[in-house]
mmCIF file of C-alpha atoms in Angstrom:
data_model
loop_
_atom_site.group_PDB
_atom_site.id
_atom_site.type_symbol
_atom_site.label_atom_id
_atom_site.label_comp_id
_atom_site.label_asym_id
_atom_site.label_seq_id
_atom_site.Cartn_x
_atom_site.Cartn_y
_atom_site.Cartn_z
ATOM 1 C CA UNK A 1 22.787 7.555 -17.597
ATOM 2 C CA UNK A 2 19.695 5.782 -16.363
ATOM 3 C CA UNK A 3 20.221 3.193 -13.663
ATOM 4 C CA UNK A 4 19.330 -0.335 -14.834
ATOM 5 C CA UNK A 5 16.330 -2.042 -13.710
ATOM 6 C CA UNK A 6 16.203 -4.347 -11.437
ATOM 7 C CA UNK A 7 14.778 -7.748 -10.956
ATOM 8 C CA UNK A 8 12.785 -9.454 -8.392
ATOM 9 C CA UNK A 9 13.777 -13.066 -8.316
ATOM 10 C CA UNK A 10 10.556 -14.539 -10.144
ATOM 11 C CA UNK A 11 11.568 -12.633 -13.532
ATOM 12 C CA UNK A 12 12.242 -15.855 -15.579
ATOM 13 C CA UNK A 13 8.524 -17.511 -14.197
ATOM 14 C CA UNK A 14 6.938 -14.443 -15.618
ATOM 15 C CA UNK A 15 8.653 -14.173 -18.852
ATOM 16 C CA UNK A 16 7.982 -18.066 -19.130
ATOM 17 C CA UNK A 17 3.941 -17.007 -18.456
ATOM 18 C CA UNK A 18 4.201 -14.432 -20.840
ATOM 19 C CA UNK A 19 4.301 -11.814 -18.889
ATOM 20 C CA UNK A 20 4.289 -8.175 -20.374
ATOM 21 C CA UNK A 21 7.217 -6.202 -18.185
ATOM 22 C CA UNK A 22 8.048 -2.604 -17.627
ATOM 23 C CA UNK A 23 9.605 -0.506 -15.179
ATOM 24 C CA UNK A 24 7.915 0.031 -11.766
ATOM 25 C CA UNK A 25 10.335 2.152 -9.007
ATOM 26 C CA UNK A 26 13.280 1.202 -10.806
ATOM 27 C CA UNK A 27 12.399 -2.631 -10.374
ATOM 28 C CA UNK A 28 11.679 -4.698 -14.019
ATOM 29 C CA UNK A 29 7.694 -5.628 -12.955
ATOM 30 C CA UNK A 30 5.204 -8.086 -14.318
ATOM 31 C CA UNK A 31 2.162 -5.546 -15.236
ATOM 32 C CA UNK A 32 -0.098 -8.230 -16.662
ATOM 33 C CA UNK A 33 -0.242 -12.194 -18.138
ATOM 34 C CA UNK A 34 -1.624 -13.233 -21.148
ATOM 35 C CA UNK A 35 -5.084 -13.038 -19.669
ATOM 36 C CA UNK A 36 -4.856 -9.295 -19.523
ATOM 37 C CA UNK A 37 -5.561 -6.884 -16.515
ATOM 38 C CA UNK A 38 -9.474 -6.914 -16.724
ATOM 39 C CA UNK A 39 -9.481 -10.874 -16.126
ATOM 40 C CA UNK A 40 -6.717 -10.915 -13.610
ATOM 41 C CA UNK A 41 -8.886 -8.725 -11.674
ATOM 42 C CA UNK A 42 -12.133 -9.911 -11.774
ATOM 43 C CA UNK A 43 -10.063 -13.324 -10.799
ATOM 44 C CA UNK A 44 -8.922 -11.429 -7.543
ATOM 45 C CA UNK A 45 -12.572 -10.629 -6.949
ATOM 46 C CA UNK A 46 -13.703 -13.243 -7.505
ATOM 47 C CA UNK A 47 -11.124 -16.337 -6.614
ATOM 48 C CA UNK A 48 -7.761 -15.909 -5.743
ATOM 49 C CA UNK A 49 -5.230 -14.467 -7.260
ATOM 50 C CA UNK A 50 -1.033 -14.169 -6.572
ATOM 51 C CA UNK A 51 0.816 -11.208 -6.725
ATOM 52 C CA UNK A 52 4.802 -10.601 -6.680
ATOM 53 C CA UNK A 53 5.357 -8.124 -4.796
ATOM 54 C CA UNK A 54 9.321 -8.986 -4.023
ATOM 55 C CA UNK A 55 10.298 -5.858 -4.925
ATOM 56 C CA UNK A 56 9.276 -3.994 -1.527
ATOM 57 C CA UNK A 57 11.710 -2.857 1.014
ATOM 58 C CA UNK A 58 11.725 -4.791 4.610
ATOM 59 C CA UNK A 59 13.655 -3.285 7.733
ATOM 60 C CA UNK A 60 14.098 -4.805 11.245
ATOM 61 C CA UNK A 61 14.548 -2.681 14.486
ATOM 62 C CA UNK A 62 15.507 -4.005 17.315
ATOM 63 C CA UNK A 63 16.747 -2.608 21.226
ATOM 64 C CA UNK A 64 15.650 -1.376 24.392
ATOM 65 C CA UNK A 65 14.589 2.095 22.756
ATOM 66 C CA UNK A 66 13.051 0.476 19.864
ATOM 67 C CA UNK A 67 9.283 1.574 19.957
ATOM 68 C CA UNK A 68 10.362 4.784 21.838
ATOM 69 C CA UNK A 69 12.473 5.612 18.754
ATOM 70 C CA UNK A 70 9.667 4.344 15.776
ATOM 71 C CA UNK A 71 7.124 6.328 18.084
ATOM 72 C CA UNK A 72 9.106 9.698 17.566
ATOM 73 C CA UNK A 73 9.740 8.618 14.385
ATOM 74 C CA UNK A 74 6.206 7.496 12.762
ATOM 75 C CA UNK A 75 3.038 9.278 12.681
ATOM 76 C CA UNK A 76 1.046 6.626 14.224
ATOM 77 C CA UNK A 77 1.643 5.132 17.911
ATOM 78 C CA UNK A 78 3.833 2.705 17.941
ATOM 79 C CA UNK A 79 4.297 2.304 21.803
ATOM 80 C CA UNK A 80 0.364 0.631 22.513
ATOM 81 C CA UNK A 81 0.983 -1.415 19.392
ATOM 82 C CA UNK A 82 -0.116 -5.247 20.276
ATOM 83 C CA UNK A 83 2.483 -7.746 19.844
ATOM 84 C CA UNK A 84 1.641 -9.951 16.644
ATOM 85 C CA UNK A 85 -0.418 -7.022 14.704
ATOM 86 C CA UNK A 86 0.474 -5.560 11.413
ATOM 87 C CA UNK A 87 0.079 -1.017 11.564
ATOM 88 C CA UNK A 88 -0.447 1.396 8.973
ATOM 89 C CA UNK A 89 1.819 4.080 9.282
ATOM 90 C CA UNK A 90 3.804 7.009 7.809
ATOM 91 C CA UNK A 91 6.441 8.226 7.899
ATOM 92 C CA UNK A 92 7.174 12.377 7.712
ATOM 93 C CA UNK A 93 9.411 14.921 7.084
ATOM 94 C CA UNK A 94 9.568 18.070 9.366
ATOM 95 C CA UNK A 95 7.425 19.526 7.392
ATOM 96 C CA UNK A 96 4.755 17.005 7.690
ATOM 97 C CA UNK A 97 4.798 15.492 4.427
ATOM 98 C CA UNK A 98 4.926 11.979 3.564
ATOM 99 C CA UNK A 99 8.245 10.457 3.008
ATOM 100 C CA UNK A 100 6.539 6.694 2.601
ATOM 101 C CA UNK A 101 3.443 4.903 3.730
ATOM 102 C CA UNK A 102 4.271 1.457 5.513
ATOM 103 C CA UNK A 103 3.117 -1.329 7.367
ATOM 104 C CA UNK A 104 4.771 -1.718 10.967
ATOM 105 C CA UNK A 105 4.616 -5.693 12.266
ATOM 106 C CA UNK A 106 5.383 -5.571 16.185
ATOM 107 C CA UNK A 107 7.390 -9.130 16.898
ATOM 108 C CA UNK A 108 8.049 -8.146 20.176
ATOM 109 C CA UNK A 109 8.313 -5.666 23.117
ATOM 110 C CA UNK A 110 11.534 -4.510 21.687
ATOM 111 C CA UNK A 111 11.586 -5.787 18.146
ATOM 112 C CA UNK A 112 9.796 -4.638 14.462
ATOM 113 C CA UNK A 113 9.496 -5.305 11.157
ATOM 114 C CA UNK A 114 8.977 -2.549 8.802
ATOM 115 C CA UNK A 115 7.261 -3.173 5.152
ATOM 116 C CA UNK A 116 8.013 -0.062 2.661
ATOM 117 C CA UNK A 117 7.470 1.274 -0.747
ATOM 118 C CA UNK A 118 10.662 -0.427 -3.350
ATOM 119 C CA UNK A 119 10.572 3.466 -4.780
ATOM 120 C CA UNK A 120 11.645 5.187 -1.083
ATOM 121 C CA UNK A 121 13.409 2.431 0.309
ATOM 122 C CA UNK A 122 16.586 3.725 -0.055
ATOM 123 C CA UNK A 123 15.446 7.560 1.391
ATOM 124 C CA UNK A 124 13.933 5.564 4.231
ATOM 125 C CA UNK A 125 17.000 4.274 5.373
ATOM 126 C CA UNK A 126 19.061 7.524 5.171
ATOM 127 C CA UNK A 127 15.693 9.364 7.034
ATOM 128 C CA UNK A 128 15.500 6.398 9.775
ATOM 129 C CA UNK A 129 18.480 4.931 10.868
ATOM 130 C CA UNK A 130 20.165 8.242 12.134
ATOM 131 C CA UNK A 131 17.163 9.214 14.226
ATOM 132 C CA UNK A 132 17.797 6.006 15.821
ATOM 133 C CA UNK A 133 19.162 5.706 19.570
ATOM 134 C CA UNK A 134 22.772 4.098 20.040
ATOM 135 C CA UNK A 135 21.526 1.312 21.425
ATOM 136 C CA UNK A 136 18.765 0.515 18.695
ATOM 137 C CA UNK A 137 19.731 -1.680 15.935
ATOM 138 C CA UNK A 138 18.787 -1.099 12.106
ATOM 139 C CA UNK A 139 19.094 -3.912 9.128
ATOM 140 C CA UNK A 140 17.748 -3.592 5.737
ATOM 141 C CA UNK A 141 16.764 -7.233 4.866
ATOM 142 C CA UNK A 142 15.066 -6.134 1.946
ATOM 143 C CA UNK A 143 17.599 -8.258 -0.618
ATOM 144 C CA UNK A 144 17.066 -11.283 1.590
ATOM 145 C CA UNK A 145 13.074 -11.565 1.809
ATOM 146 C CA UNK A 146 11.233 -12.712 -1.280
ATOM 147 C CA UNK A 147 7.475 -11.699 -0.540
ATOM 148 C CA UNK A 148 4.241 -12.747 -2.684
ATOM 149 C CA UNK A 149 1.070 -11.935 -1.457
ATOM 150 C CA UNK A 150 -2.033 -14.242 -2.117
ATOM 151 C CA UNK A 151 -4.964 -12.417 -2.608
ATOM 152 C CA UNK A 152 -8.834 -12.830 -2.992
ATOM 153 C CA UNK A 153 -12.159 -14.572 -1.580
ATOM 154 C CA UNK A 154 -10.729 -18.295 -1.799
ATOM 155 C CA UNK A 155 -7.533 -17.096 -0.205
ATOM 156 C CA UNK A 156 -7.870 -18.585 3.511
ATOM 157 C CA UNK A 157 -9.283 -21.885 1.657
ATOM 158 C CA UNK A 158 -5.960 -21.890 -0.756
ATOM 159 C CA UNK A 159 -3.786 -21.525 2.170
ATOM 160 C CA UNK A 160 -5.926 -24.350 4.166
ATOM 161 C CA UNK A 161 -5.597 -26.660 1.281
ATOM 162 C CA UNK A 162 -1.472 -25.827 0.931
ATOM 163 C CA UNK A 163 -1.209 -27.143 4.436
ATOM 164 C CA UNK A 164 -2.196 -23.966 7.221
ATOM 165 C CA UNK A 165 -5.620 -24.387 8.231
ATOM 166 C CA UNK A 166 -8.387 -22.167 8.557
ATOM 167 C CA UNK A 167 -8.057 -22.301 12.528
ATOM 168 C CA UNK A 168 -4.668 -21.297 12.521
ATOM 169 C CA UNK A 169 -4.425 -18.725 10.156
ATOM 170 C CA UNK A 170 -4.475 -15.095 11.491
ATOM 171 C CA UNK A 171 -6.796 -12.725 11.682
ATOM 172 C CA UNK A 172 -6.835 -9.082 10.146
ATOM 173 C CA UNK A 173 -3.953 -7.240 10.414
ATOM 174 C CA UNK A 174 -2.549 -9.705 12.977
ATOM 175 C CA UNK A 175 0.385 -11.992 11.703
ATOM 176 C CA UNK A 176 2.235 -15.068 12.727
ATOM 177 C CA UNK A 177 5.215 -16.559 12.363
ATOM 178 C CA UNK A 178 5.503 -20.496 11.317
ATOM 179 C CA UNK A 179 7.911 -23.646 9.143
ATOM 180 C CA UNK A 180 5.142 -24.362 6.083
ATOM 181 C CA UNK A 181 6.923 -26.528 2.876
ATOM 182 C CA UNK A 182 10.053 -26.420 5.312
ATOM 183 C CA UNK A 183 10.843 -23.067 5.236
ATOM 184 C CA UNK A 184 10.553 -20.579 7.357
ATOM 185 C CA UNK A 185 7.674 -17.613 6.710
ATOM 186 C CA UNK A 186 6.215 -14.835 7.724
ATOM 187 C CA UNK A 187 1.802 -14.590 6.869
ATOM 188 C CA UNK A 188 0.152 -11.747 7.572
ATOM 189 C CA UNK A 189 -3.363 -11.137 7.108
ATOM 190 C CA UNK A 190 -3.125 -7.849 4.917
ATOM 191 C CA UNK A 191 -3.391 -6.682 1.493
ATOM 192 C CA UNK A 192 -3.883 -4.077 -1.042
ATOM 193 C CA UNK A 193 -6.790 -5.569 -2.953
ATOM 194 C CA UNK A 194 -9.755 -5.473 -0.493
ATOM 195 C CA UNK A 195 -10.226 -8.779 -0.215
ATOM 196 C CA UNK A 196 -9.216 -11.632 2.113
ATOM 197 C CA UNK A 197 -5.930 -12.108 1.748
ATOM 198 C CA UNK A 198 -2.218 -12.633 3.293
ATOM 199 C CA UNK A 199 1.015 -11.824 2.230
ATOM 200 C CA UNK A 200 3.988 -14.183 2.764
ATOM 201 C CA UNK A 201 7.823 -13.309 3.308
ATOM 202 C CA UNK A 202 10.442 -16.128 3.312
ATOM 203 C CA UNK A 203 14.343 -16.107 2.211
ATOM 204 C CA UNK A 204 14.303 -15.064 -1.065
ATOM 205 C CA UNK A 205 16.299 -17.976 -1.751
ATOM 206 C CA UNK A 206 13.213 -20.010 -1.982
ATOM 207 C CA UNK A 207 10.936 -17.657 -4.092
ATOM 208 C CA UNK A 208 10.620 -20.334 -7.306
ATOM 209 C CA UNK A 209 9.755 -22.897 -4.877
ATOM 210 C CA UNK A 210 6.912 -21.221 -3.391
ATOM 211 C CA UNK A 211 5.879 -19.495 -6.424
ATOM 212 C CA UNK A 212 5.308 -22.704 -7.983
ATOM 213 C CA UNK A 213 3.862 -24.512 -5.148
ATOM 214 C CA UNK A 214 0.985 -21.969 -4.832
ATOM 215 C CA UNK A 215 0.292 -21.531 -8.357
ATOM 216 C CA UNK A 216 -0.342 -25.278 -8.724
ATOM 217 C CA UNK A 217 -2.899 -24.861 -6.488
ATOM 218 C CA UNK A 218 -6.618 -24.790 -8.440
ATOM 219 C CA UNK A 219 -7.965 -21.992 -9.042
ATOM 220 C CA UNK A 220 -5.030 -19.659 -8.591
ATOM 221 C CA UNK A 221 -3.871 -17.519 -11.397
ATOM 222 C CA UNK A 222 -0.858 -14.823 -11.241
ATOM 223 C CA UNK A 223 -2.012 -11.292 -11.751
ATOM 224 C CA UNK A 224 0.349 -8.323 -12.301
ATOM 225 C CA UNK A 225 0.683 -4.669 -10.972
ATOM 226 C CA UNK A 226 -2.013 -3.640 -13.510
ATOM 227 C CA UNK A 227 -4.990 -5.610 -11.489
ATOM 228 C CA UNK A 228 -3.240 -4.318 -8.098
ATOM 229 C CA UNK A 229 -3.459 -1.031 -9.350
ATOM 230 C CA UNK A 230 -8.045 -1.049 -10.610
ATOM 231 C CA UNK A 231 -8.227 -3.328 -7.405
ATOM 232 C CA UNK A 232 -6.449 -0.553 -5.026
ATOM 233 C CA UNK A 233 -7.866 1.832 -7.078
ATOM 234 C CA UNK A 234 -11.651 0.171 -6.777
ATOM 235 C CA UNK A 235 -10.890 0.618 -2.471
ATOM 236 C CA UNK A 236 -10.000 4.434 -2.869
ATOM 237 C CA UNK A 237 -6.348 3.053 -1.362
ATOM 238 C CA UNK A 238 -3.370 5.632 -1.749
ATOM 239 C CA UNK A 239 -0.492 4.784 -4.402
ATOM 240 C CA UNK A 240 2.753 6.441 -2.993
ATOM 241 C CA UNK A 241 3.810 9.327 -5.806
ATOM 242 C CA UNK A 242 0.200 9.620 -6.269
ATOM 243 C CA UNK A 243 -2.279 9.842 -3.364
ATOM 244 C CA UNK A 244 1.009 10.791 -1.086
ATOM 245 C CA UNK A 245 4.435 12.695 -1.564
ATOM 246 C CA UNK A 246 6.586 14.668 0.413
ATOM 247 C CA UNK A 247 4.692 17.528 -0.141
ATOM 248 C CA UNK A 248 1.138 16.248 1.305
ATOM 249 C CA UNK A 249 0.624 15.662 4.702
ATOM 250 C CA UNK A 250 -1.810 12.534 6.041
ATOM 251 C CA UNK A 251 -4.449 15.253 7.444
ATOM 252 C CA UNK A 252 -5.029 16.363 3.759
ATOM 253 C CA UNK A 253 -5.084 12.541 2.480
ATOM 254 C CA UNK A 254 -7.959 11.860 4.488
ATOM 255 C CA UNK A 255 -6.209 9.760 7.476
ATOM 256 C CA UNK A 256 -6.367 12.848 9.971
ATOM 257 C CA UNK A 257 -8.206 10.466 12.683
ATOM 258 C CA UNK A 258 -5.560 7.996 12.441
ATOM 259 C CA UNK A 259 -2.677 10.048 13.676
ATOM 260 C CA UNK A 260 -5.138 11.050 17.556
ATOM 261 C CA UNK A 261 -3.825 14.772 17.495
ATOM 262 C CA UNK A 262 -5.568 15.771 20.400
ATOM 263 C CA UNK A 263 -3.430 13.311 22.623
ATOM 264 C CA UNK A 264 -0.114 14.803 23.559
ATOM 265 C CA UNK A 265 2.411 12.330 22.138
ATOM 266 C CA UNK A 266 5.090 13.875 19.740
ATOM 267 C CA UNK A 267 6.554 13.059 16.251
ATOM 268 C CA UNK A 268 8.199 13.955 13.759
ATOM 269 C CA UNK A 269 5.495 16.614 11.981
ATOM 270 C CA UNK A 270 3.434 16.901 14.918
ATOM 271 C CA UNK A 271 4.192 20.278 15.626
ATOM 272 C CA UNK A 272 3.138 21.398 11.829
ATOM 273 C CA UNK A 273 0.280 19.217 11.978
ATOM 274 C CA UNK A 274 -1.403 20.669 15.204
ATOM 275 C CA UNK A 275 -0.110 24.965 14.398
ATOM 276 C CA UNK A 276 -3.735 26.666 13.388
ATOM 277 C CA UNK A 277 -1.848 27.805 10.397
ATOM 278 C CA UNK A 278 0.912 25.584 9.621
ATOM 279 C CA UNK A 279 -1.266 22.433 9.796
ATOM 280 C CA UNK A 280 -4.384 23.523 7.730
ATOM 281 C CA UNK A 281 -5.011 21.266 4.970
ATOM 282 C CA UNK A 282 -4.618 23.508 1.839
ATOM 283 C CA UNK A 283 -6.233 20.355 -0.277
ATOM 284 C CA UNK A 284 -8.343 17.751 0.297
ATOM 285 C CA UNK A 285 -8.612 14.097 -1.357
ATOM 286 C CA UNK A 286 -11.819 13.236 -3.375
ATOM 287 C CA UNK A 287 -13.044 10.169 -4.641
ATOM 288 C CA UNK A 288 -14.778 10.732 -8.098
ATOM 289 C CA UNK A 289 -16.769 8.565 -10.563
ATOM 290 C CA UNK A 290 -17.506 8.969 -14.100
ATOM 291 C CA UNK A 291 -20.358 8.510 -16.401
ATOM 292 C CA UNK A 292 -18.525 6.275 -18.494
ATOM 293 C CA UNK A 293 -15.720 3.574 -18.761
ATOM 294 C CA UNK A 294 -13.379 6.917 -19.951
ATOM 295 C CA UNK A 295 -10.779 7.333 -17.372
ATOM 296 C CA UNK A 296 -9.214 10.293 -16.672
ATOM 297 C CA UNK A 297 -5.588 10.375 -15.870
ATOM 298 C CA UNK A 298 -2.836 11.384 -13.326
ATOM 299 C CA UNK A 299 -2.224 14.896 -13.466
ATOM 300 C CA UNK A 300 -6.003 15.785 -15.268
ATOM 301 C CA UNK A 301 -7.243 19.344 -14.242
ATOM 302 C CA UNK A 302 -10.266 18.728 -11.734
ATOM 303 C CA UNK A 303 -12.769 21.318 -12.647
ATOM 304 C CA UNK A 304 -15.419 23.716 -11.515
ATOM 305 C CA UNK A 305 -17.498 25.641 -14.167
ATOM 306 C CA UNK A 306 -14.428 25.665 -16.120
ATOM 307 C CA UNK A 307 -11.876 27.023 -13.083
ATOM 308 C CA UNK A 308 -9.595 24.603 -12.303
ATOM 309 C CA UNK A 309 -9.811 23.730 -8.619
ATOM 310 C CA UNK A 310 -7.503 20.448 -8.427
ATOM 311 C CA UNK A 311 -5.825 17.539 -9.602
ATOM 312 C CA UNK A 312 -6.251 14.106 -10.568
ATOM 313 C CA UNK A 313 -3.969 12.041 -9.054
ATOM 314 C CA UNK A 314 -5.345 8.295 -10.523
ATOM 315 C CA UNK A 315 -7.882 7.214 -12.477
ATOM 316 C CA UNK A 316 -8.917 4.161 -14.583
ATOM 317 C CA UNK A 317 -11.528 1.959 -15.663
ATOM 318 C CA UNK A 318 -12.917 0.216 -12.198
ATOM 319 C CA UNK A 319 -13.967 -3.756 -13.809
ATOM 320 C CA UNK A 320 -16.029 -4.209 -10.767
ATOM 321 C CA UNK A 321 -18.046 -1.578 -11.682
ATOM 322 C CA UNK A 322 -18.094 -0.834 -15.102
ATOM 323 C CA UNK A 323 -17.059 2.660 -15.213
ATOM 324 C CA UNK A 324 -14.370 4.813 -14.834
ATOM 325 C CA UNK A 325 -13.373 5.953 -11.557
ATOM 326 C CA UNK A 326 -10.614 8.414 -10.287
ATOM 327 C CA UNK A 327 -9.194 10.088 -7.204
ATOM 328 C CA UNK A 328 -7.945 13.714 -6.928
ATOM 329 C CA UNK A 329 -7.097 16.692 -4.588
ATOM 330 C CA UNK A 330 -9.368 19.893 -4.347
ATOM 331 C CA UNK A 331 -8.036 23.056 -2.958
ATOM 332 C CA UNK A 332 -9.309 23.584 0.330
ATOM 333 C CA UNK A 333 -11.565 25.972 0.176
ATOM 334 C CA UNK A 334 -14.143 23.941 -2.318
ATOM 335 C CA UNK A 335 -16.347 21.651 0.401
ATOM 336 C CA UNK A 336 -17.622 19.494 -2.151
ATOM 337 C CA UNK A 337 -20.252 16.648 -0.864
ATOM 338 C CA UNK A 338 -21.001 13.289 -2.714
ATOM 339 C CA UNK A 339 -23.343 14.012 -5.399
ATOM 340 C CA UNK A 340 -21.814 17.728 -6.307
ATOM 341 C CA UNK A 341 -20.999 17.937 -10.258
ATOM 342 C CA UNK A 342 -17.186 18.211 -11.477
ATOM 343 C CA UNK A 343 -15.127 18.141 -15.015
ATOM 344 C CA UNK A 344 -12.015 16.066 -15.662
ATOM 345 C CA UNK A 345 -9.836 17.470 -18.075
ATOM 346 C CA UNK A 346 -9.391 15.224 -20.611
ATOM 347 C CA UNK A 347 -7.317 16.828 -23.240
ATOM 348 C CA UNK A 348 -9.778 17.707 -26.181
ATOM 349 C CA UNK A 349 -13.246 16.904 -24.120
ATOM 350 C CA UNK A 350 -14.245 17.525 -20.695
ATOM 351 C CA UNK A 351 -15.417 14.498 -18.567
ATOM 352 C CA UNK A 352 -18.309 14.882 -16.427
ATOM 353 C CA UNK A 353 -18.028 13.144 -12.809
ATOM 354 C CA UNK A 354 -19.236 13.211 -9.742
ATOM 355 C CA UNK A 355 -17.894 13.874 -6.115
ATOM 356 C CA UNK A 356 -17.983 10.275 -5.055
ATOM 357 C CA UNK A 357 -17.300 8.532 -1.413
ATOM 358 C CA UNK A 358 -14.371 5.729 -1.401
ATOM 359 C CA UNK A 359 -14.199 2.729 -1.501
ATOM 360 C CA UNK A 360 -15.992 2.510 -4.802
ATOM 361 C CA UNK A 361 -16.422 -1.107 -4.499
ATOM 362 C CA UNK A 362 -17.862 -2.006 -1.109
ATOM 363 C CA UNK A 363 -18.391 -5.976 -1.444
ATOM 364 C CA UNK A 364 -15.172 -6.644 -0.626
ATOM 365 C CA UNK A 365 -13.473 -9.449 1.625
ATOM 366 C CA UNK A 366 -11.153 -7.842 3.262
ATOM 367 C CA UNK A 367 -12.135 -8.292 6.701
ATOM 368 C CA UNK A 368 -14.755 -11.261 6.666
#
């Protein structure tokens, strides 16, 4: 018997927008408004645009051993993090595969906030907290944090005009911590859309209230996971069950340079990831684009003069650019170069494409 969905607290404002739901990581999720997914979109492009992203995990560690322990136990440093910054990080199995993707926010010397997937969450805590040192604390405040993120050009102007000025808002990838409409938040300067934007967490007690207060803000709309999805897409960003599973390590996603291998430090995977043999990529990730708004989907055979040589792991119509757009993996041994010729399998046709570099869309915000 299938586990029921569940729901973020917002449910009733997006049934009451008209919302069209359906199951996302076992969580009940608004996929588009009455608008539809190309305008909601375009709107994040192009304006700014509000997301509900409540359903995502959040974990505090805390102690004396704290970074020592997250820098065994994530890919990326975590000991020469800066206080106040947001991370991109991953976290592996022995085998260097990718149990989640995450965001690491460093509150203090001995003190983190950890941002993951809704789908892993539970696996995360069963993988982390018994890796931990005795003295290290671990809580799951997931089903206390609401979290919306407020995306798009207009973004830093929406947030001045809600009452946080321009001067006092961070800076990318840096967060701070602040009482805004009396409550206590959390704003980061981070996203998933390419543009400016900043994503809030606050007791989840007061998710209506600040869902409402933002949205009565001109010239914000809500948009669903369907615009998240072309927008990440349209920035060549990794879904989790796409992009990255346990079987893929970050080498063969394309985030090799991240993880420094050449200094010494140890983590979990390290060892696989630096063995001549053990750690060769046996895939690589490709961006692709199409000669037409025809998408090809997950799991499409990538082909080479008819020999499959790899899979598609998204694609979809980029609105930004008028065509279709995908990403895939290659085996290995194919060094294909932007330009080179490729067929997605699209069931009773072929679709031509071409090896493509990411992001596709390169006027976004993000970081201006």
């Amino acid at each position: 018997m299938e586990e029921p969905l569940l729901n973020t607290p917002l449910v009733d404002y997006h049934v009451a927008l008209g919302a069209r739901m359906a199951p996302f990581a076992g969580w009940n999720m608004p996929v588009q408004y009455s608008e539809g997914i190309l305008a909601e979109h375009r709107h994040c492009r192009t304006a700014t645009s509000l997301f509900d992203i409540c359903h995502m995990g959040e974990f505090r560690v805390a102690g004396p051993q704290a970074a020592a322990d997250l820098d065994r136990i994530l890919a990326r440093s975590v000991l020469d993090q800066a206080l106040n910054t947001c991370r991109y990080n991953f976290l592996l199995n022995e085998q260097a595969g990718v149990l989640d993707d995450l965001i690491v926010y460093r509150f203090a010397e001995d003190e983190f906030f950890l941002v993951v997937n809704a789908g892993t969450r539970s696996h995360d805590v069963d993988w982390i907290q018994p890796r931990l040192s005795p003295s290290t604390s671990f809580e799951d405040e997931s089903d206390a944090i609401a979290k919306l993120d407020l995306q798009g050009p207009q973004s830093a102007a929406v947030l001045a005009e809600l009452g946080l000025s321009i001067d006092r808002q961070p800076a990318y990838y840096r967060f701070l911590t602040l009482t805004l409409w009396g409550l206590p938040l959390l704003i980061s300067r981070t996203g998933y859309t390419g543009e400016r934007g900043f994503e809030l967490y606050f007791p989840v007690a007061a998710a209506g209230q600040v869902w409402e207060t933002i949205l009565a803000t001109p010239g914000v709309k809500p948009a669903g996971l369907g615009a998240r999805d072309t927008l990440r897409l349209e920035m060549g960003f990794p879904l989790y069950g796409h992009e990255m599973d346990e079987t893929i390590t970050p080498v063969e996603a394309g985030f090799g340079a991240m993880l420094k291998l050449e200094k010494p430090r140890e983590f979990i995977g390290s060892e696989v990831l630096r063995d001549p043999v053990r750690g060769r990529p046996r895939r690589r990730l490709f961006g692709f684009r199409l000669e037409s708004r025809r998408a090809a989907r997950h799991g499409a055979a990538i082909l080479i003069d008819g020999r499959q040589v790899g899979v598609v792991t998204s694609g979809a119509v980029a609105p930004s650019l008028d065509i279709a757009v995908a990403m895939g993996y290659v085996d290995a041994e194919f060094d294909l170069k932007p330009g080179d010729a490729v067929g997605l399998d699209a069931g009773k046709t072929v679709l031509p494409a071409t090896v493509a570099n990411t992001p596709f869309y390169t006027a976004g915000t993000a970081r201006a």
